[in-house]
XYZ file of C-alpha atoms in Angstrom:
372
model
C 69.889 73.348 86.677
C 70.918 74.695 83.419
C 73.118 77.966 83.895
C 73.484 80.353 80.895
C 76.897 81.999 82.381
C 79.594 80.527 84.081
C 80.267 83.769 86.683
C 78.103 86.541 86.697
C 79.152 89.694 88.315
C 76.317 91.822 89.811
C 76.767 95.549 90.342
C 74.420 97.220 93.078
C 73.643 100.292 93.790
C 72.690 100.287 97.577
C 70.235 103.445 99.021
C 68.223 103.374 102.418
C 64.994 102.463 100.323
C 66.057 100.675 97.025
C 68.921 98.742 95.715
C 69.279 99.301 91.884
C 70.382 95.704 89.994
C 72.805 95.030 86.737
C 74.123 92.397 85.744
C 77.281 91.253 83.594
C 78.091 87.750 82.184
C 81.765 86.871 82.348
C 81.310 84.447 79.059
C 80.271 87.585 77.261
C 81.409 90.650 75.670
C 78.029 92.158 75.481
C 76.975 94.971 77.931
C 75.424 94.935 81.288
C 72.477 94.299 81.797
C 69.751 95.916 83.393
C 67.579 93.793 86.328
C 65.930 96.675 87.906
C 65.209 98.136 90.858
C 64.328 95.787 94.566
C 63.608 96.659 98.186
C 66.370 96.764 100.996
C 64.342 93.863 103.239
C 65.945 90.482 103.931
C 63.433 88.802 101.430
C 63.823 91.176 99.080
C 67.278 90.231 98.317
C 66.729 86.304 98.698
C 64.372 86.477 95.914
C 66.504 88.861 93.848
C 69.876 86.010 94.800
C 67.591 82.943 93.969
C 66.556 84.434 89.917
C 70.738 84.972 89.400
C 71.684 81.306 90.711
C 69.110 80.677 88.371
C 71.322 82.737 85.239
C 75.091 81.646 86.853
C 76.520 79.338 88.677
C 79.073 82.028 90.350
C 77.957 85.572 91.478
C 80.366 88.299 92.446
C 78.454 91.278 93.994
C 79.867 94.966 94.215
C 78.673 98.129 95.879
C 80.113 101.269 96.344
C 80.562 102.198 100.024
C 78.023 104.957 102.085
C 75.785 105.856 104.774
C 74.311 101.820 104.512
C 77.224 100.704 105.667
C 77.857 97.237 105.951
C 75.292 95.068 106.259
C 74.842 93.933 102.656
C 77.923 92.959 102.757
C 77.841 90.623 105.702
C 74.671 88.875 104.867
C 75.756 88.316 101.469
C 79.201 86.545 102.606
C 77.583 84.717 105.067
C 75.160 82.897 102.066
C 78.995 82.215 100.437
C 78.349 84.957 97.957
C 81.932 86.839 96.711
C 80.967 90.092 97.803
C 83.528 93.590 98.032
C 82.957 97.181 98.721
C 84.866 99.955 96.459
C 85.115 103.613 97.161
C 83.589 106.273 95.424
C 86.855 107.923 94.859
C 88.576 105.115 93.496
C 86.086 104.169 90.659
C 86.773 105.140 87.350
C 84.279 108.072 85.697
C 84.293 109.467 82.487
C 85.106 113.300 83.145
C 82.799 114.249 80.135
C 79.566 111.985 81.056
C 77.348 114.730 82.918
C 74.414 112.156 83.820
C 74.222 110.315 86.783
C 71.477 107.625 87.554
C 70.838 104.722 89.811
C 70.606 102.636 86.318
C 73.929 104.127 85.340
C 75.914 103.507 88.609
C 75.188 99.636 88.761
C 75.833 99.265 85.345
C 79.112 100.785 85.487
C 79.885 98.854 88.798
C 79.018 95.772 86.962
C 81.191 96.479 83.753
C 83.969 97.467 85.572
C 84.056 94.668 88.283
C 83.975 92.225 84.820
C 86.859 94.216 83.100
C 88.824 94.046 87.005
C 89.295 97.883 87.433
C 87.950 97.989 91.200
C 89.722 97.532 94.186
C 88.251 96.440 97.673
C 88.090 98.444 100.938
C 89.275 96.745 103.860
C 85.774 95.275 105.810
C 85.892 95.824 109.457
C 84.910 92.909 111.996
C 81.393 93.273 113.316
C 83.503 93.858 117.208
C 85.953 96.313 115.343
C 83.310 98.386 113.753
C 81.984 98.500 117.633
C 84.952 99.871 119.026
C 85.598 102.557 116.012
C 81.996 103.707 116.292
C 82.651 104.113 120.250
C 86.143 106.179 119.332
C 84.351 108.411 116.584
C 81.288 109.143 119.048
C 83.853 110.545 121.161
C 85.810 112.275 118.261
C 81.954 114.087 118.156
C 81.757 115.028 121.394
C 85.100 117.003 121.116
C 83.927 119.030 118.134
C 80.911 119.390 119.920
C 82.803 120.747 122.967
C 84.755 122.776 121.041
C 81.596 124.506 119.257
C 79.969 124.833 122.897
C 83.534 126.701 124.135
C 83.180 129.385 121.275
C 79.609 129.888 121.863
C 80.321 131.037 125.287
C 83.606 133.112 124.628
C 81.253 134.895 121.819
C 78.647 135.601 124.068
C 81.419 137.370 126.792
C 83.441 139.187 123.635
C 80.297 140.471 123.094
C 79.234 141.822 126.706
C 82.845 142.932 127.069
C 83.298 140.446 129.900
C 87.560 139.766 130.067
C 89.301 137.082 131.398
C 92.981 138.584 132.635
C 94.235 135.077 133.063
C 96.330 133.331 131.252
C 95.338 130.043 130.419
C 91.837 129.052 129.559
C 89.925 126.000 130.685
C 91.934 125.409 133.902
C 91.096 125.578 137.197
C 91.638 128.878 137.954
C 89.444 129.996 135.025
C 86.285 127.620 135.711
C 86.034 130.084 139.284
C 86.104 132.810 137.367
C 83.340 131.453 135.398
C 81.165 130.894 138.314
C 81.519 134.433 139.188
C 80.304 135.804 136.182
C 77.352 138.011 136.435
C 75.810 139.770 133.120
C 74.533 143.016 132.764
C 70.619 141.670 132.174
C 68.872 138.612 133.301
C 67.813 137.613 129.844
C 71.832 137.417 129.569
C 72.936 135.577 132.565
C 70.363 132.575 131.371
C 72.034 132.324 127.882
C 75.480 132.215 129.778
C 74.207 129.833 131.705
C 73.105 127.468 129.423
C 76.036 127.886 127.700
C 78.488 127.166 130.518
C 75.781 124.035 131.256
C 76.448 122.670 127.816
C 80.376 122.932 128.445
C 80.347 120.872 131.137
C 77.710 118.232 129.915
C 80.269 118.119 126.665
C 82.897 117.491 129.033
C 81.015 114.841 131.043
C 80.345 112.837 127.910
C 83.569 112.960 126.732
C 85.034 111.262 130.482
C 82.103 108.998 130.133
C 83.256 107.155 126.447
C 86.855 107.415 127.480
C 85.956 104.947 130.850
C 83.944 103.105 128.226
C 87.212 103.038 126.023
C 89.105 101.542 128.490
C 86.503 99.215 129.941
C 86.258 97.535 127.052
C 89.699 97.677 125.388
C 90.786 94.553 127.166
C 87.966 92.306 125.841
C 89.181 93.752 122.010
C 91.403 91.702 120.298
C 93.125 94.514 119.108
C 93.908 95.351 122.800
C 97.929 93.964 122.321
C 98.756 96.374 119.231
C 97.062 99.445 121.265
C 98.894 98.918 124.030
C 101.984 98.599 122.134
C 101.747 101.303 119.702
C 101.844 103.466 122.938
C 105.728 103.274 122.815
C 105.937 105.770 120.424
C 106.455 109.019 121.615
C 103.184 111.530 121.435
C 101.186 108.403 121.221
C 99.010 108.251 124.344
C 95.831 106.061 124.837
C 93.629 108.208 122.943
C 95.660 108.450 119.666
C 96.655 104.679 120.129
C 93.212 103.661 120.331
C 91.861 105.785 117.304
C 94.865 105.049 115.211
C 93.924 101.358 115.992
C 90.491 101.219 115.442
C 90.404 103.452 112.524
C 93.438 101.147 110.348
C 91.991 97.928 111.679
C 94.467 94.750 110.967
C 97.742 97.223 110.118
C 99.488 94.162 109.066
C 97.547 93.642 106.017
C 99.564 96.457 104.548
C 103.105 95.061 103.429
C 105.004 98.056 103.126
C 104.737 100.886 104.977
C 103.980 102.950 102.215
C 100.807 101.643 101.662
C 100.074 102.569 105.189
C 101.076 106.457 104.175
C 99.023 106.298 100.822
C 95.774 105.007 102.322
C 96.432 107.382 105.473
C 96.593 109.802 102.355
C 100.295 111.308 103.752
C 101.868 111.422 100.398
C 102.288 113.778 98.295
C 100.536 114.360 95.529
C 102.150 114.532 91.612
C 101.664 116.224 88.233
C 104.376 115.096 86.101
C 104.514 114.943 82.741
C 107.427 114.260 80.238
C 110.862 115.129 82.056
C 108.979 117.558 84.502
C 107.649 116.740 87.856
C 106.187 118.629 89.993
C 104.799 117.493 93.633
C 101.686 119.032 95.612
C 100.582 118.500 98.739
C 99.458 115.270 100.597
C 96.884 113.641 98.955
C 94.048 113.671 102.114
C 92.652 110.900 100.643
C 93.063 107.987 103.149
C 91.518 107.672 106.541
C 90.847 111.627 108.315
C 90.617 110.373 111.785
C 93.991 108.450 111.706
C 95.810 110.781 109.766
C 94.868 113.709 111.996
C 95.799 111.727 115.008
C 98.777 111.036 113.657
C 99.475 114.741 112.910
C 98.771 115.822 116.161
C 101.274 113.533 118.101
C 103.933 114.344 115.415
C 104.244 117.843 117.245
C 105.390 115.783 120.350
C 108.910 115.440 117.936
C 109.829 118.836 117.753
C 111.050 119.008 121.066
C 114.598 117.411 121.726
C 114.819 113.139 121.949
C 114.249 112.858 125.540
C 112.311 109.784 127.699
C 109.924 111.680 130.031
C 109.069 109.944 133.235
C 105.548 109.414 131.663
C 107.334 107.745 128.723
C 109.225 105.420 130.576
C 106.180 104.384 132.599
C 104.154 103.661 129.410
C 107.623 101.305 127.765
C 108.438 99.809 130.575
C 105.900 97.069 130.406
C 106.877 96.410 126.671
C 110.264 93.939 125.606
C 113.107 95.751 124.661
C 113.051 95.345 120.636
C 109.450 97.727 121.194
C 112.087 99.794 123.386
C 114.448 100.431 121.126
C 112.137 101.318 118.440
C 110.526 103.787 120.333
C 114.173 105.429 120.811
C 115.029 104.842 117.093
C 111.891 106.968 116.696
C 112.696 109.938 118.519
C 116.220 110.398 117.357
C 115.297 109.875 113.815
C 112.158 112.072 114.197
C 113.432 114.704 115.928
C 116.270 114.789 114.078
C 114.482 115.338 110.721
C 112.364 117.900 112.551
C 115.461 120.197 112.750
C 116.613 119.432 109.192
C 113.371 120.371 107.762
C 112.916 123.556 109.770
C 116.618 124.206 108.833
C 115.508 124.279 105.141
C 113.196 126.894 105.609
C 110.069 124.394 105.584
C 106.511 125.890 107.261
C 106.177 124.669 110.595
C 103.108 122.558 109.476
C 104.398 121.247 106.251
C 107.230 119.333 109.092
C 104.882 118.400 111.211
C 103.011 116.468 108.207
C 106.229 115.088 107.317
C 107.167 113.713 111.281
C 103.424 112.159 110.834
C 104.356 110.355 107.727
C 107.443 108.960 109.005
C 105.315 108.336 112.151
C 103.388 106.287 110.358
C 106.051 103.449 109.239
C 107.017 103.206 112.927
C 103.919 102.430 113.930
C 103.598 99.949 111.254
C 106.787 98.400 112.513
C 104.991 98.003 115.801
C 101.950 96.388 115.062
C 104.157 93.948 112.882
C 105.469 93.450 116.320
C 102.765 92.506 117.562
C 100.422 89.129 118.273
C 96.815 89.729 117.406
C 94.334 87.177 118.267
C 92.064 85.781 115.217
C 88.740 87.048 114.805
């Protein structure tokens, strides 16, 4: 078979109905070309990958990452096909080009993929994806708790119904709850359903946390979870959505790179001999950087090993130990110093949760992780 290019890199641009098709030749300066628009099915795509083996005798696919996910992906590795995702973010656009187009995306993918200006997202394992999409539904059910709670505070703020406890939630306030009575019946059934979805939120949420730890053991991510529970304000829940959300944190060499795609650091505007730094970036991974926020607070009480610490390190060698004591008296620590300086309460925290972060790189590095 006679091949007109040596390596032919194909940019696609993947929606639920249609995939739209350029093309550029890697022997050639000359534009991308246009192929045209084909159907999502399985055939669809076998005919589309049998006319460019035709063209090349090399094919390197991109596609910019969304709702699809990553199917594509998969079935074009598995045929031996070079295949990477890139983020929407991270691709270069001309700030003054005001048209966008199917046509237009795939041909930019494809001319940028030839000139090397795209970088790869990291591809989760079919059994990872599994056991992130199992930690997220539960991430749902929290907001969705959380939206059911105000509902039904709303509804009593409004009927001047008071609670003179203290705290909220607890035992002692569910009672109370039960005892509620509304001034009209119309009333009482909207506070009923309310309270109903409450606890239905609440059941759902115990229900994927058993499945959580069901199947954690069978995950061969199980070792760095466990482990990364060393760390101070890092219980099972944060561990596991830390985990599932990074993936293999080993693949990152410094621990920097962890912080920028966590999107921890700061962000920059400097020009010339002035620079001038912004806030974090938010640009990484939202789940794991807000779970890593929220056990940062854990470090601005004093360095201390509870008795629910101990029982969580105990099982762990003493190099995991140590680190987890390095931690606190280096967290903590800097804590103080910050809020010493004058530094908003939340701008430290964000700072603890950066630092966080390289610690719990140092763990997984730790760590033995079976191959997928």
């Amino acid at each position: 078979m006679n091949h007109s290019c040596s390596l032919l890199f194909v940019g696609l641009d993947v929606h639920k109905e249609s995939i739209a098709v350029a093309t550029a030749c890697a022997d050639s300066i000359e534009p991308p070309l246009w192929v045209g628009n084909i159907g999502t099915r399985q055939s669809d795509i076998d005919k589309l990958l049998r006319q460019l083996r035709a063209k090349a005798s090399e094919l390197r696919v991109v596609y910019e990452a969304g709702p699809c996910g990553f199917w594509l992906h998969r079935y074009l590795t598995d045929k031996g096909i070079a295949c990477q995702i890139v983020s929407p973010s991270l691709i270069p656009r001309k700030p003054g080009v005001q048209v966008k187009t199917d046509r237009r995306d795939a041909l930019q993918l494809a001319r940028l993929l030839r000139a090397g200006e795209l970088q790869a997202i990291h591809v989760p394992e079919v059994a990872d994806e599994a056991m992130r999409d199992l930690c997220r539904a539960r991430d749902d059910a929290l907001r969705d708790l959380k939206a059911c709670k105000f509902r039904l505070k709303a509804l009593l703020l409004r009927l001047d119904i008071r609670y003179e406890g203290v705290a909220r939630w607890g035992p002692a306030h569910l009672r109370w709850l039960a005892r509620v009575v509304c001034p009209t019946p119309a009333q009482q059934i909207v506070f009923q359903e309310y309270l109903r979805g409450v606890n239905e939120q609440v059941e759902r949420i115990a229900r994927l946390e058993q499945q959580l730890r069901e199947l954690l053991p069978t995950w061969r991510y199980a070792p760095v979870v466990e482990a990364v529970q060393v760390l101070r304000g890092v219980q099972f829940t944060t561990a596991i959505t830390l985990v599932t959300e990074i993936g293999d944190i080993r693949r990152f060499a410094h621990p920097r790179q962890l912080m920028s795609y966590l999107g921890l650091t700061p962000s920059e505007d400097s020009s010339g001999p002035r620079r001038r730094q912004g806030g974090i970036t938010k640009s990484g991974n939202c789940h794991a950087r807000r779970a890593l926020v929220e056990s940062a607070w854990a470090y601005r009480h004093p360095a201390k090993v509870s008795a629910h610490l101990q029982k969580r390190i105990g099982q762990h060698p003493k190099p995991l130990q140590d680190l987890s004591w390095k931690a606190q008296v280096r967290l903590c620590k800097r804590y103080r110093q910050l809020c010493a300086r004058g530094k908003h309460v939340n701008r430290v925290v964000v700072a603890i949760a950066r630092e966080l972060a390289a610690f719990v790189w140092d763990v997984a590095r730790h760590t033995t992780v079976q191959a997928p």
